[in-house]
Amino acid sequence: MILTSSAIAAARAAGEITIEPYDPARLSPNAYDWCLGDTLRVCDTDLDAAIPTPYTETTIPTAGLILEPGVLYLGVTHERTGSETYAQFLNGDRTTGALGIWVHVSAPLGHQGHAIRWTLEIRAVRPVRVYPRMTFGKLVFLHCLGTSASYQLHGLKYAATTGIDISRLYEELAGGTT
């Protein structure tokens, strides 16, 4: 079951949902409109699942930054969101999609108990200028059935994520670099 804007607002007021910073004007009928953060990691070399991804980090200037096709950008949400009660589903929206930006296609599920600034996978179909803190997608909160199990209690590799995080698949691969 997806929460409506009034249910999101009520759950936030009750302390069941974290959205920091929060702006009630960003509530849409069934979601919260989230913003792109101020920083990007640029992954512009060959990638290898067995080693940490090399990157350069850049701050998005207020005048914007042009994303280039063929480059993997890792970004971060401006907001920190989470809930011990609800799961989250984060993705881009029609506005960013119509600009040819593919955002967060691979990992949209935020588990119960994971309060984070989301790492975003971003690709551009054509050169496109983006700006810090521009609306970049929608976050949906989902009611969970069954026994709750906080993500933080499972000891998983992304439990301590505080910002942009590279793939850590290398931690699972035999012979991978740690």
Short mmCIF file of C-alpha atoms in Angstrom, two decimals:
data_model
loop_
_atom_site.label_atom_id
_atom_site.label_comp_id
_atom_site.label_asym_id
_atom_site.label_seq_id
_atom_site.Cartn_x
_atom_site.Cartn_y
_atom_site.Cartn_z
CA MET A 1 0.00 0.00 0.00
CA ILE A 2 1.40 3.42 -0.99
CA LEU A 3 1.01 6.33 1.40
CA THR A 4 -0.77 9.46 0.17
CA SER A 5 0.63 12.94 0.78
CA SER A 6 -1.54 13.42 3.87
CA ALA A 7 -0.44 10.03 5.24
CA ILE A 8 3.24 10.90 4.59
CA ALA A 9 2.78 14.22 6.41
CA ALA A 10 1.00 12.53 9.33
CA ALA A 11 3.63 9.76 9.61
CA ARG A 12 6.40 12.36 9.55
CA ALA A 13 4.66 14.39 12.29
CA ALA A 14 4.31 11.20 14.34
CA GLY A 15 8.03 10.46 13.97
CA GLU A 16 7.46 7.37 11.82
CA ILE A 17 9.14 8.89 8.73
CA THR A 18 12.33 10.94 8.53
CA ILE A 19 12.70 13.53 5.76
CA GLU A 20 15.48 16.06 6.46
CA PRO A 21 15.23 18.77 5.31
CA TYR A 22 11.47 18.65 4.91
CA ASP A 23 9.30 20.99 2.87
CA PRO A 24 5.55 20.26 2.85
CA ALA A 25 5.29 21.97 -0.56
CA ARG A 26 7.28 19.03 -1.98
CA LEU A 27 4.50 16.56 -1.20
CA SER A 28 2.71 15.28 -4.30
CA PRO A 29 -0.42 13.09 -4.24
CA ASN A 30 1.41 9.80 -3.49
CA ALA A 31 5.05 10.80 -3.00
CA TYR A 32 7.64 13.30 -1.82
CA ASP A 33 9.60 15.18 -4.51
CA TRP A 34 13.28 14.82 -3.66
CA CYS A 35 16.21 16.96 -4.83
CA LEU A 36 19.64 16.26 -6.24
CA GLY A 37 22.42 16.96 -3.75
CA ASP A 38 25.42 19.23 -4.32
CA THR A 39 28.06 16.61 -5.19
CA LEU A 40 28.69 14.07 -7.97
CA ARG A 41 31.26 11.33 -8.28
CA VAL A 42 32.30 10.86 -11.89
CA CYS A 43 33.16 7.28 -12.92
CA ASP A 44 34.81 7.81 -16.30
CA THR A 45 37.10 4.79 -16.55
CA ASP A 46 36.47 1.11 -17.20
CA LEU A 47 34.68 -0.49 -14.27
CA ASP A 48 35.53 -3.84 -12.67
CA ALA A 49 33.21 -5.52 -10.15
CA ALA A 50 36.21 -7.04 -8.33
CA ILE A 51 37.84 -3.71 -7.39
CA PRO A 52 36.65 -0.43 -5.89
CA THR A 53 35.39 1.98 -8.55
CA PRO A 54 37.77 4.86 -9.25
CA TYR A 55 36.13 8.27 -9.38
CA THR A 56 36.66 11.97 -9.24
CA GLU A 57 34.38 14.06 -7.06
CA THR A 58 32.98 17.42 -8.05
CA THR A 59 30.66 19.95 -6.50
CA ILE A 60 27.83 20.97 -8.82
CA PRO A 61 28.19 24.73 -9.31
CA THR A 62 25.11 26.95 -8.88
CA ALA A 63 25.40 27.68 -12.64
CA GLY A 64 24.94 23.95 -13.25
CA LEU A 65 27.02 21.09 -14.60
CA ILE A 66 26.60 19.39 -17.97
CA LEU A 67 26.22 15.62 -17.74
CA GLU A 68 27.75 13.84 -20.72
CA PRO A 69 26.48 10.62 -22.36
CA GLY A 70 28.58 7.51 -21.76
CA VAL A 71 29.64 8.59 -18.27
CA LEU A 72 28.37 7.05 -15.04
CA TYR A 73 27.68 9.68 -12.40
CA LEU A 74 27.04 8.79 -8.78
CA GLY A 75 25.05 11.46 -7.01
CA VAL A 76 23.28 11.83 -3.72
CA THR A 77 19.88 13.04 -2.59
CA HIS A 78 19.77 16.37 -0.80
CA GLU A 79 17.35 14.82 1.69
CA ARG A 80 18.06 12.14 4.24
CA THR A 81 15.03 9.86 4.41
CA GLY A 82 14.06 6.75 6.30
CA SER A 83 11.58 4.90 8.43
CA GLU A 84 11.46 1.98 10.83
CA THR A 85 7.78 1.58 9.89
CA TYR A 86 7.70 1.95 6.10
CA ALA A 87 9.84 0.85 3.17
CA GLN A 88 10.75 3.46 0.56
CA PHE A 89 10.84 3.40 -3.21
CA LEU A 90 12.95 6.08 -4.89
CA ASN A 91 13.19 6.84 -8.59
CA GLY A 92 13.39 9.63 -11.09
CA ASP A 93 10.24 11.13 -12.48
CA ARG A 94 8.78 12.24 -15.75
CA THR A 95 10.46 15.65 -15.50
CA THR A 96 14.01 14.24 -15.36
CA GLY A 97 13.16 11.45 -17.79
CA ALA A 98 11.96 13.96 -20.37
CA LEU A 99 15.42 15.56 -20.18
CA GLY A 100 17.01 12.21 -21.06
CA ILE A 101 18.28 11.57 -17.55
CA TRP A 102 18.11 8.02 -16.23
CA VAL A 103 18.33 8.11 -12.49
CA HIS A 104 18.42 5.32 -9.97
CA VAL A 105 17.13 2.56 -12.22
CA SER A 106 18.93 -0.31 -10.50
CA ALA A 107 18.20 -0.04 -6.77
CA PRO A 108 14.99 1.82 -5.93
CA LEU A 109 14.08 -0.05 -2.72
CA GLY A 110 14.93 1.46 0.65
CA HIS A 111 14.40 -1.09 3.38
CA GLN A 112 12.69 -0.43 6.69
CA GLY A 113 15.16 1.02 9.14
CA HIS A 114 17.59 2.49 6.60
CA ALA A 115 17.71 6.27 7.07
CA ILE A 116 20.06 7.61 4.40
CA ARG A 117 20.95 10.15 1.82
CA TRP A 118 20.53 7.93 -1.22
CA THR A 119 23.39 7.21 -3.60
CA LEU A 120 22.05 7.76 -7.12
CA GLU A 121 23.17 6.16 -10.37
CA ILE A 122 22.78 8.82 -13.08
CA ARG A 123 23.18 8.53 -16.86
CA ALA A 124 22.42 11.12 -19.54
CA VAL A 125 21.18 10.24 -23.03
CA ARG A 126 22.37 13.60 -24.40
CA PRO A 127 24.37 16.42 -22.83
CA VAL A 128 22.15 18.00 -20.19
CA ARG A 129 22.77 20.64 -17.55
CA VAL A 130 21.75 19.83 -13.97
CA TYR A 131 21.72 22.08 -10.92
CA PRO A 132 22.29 21.44 -7.22
CA ARG A 133 19.08 20.88 -5.28
CA MET A 134 16.87 20.72 -8.37
CA THR A 135 13.85 18.39 -8.17
CA PHE A 136 15.12 15.07 -9.46
CA GLY A 137 12.56 12.41 -8.58
CA LYS A 138 9.88 11.01 -6.32
CA LEU A 139 10.05 9.03 -3.10
CA VAL A 140 7.18 6.72 -2.23
CA PHE A 141 6.57 5.21 1.20
CA LEU A 142 5.16 1.69 1.32
CA HIS A 143 3.28 -0.04 4.12
CA CYS A 144 4.95 -3.39 4.89
CA LEU A 145 3.17 -6.62 5.78
CA GLY A 146 4.68 -9.16 8.14
CA THR A 147 7.20 -8.85 10.92
CA SER A 148 9.38 -5.74 10.73
CA ALA A 149 13.12 -6.27 10.45
CA SER A 150 15.23 -3.12 10.53
CA TYR A 151 17.91 -2.97 7.82
CA GLN A 152 20.36 -1.61 10.40
CA LEU A 153 20.15 -4.86 12.40
CA HIS A 154 21.20 -7.10 9.49
CA GLY A 155 24.84 -5.97 9.34
CA LEU A 156 24.74 -5.46 5.58
CA LYS A 157 27.49 -3.65 3.68
CA TYR A 158 25.56 -0.43 3.02
CA ALA A 159 24.18 -0.01 6.56
CA ALA A 160 26.65 2.79 7.34
CA THR A 161 26.10 4.76 4.12
CA THR A 162 26.23 8.49 4.81
CA GLY A 163 26.49 9.91 1.31
CA ILE A 164 27.66 8.83 -2.13
CA ASP A 165 28.81 5.23 -1.99
CA ILE A 166 30.55 3.31 -4.77
CA SER A 167 29.65 -0.30 -5.54
CA ARG A 168 31.06 -2.61 -2.94
CA LEU A 169 30.35 -5.81 -4.83
CA TYR A 170 34.10 -6.49 -4.68
CA GLU A 171 33.58 -7.37 -0.99
CA GLU A 172 31.53 -10.40 -2.07
CA LEU A 173 33.65 -11.65 -4.97
CA ALA A 174 36.26 -14.33 -4.40
CA GLY A 175 39.62 -12.73 -5.15
CA GLY A 176 38.11 -9.24 -5.00
CA THR A 177 40.06 -6.37 -3.51
CA THR A 178 38.96 -4.99 -0.14
#
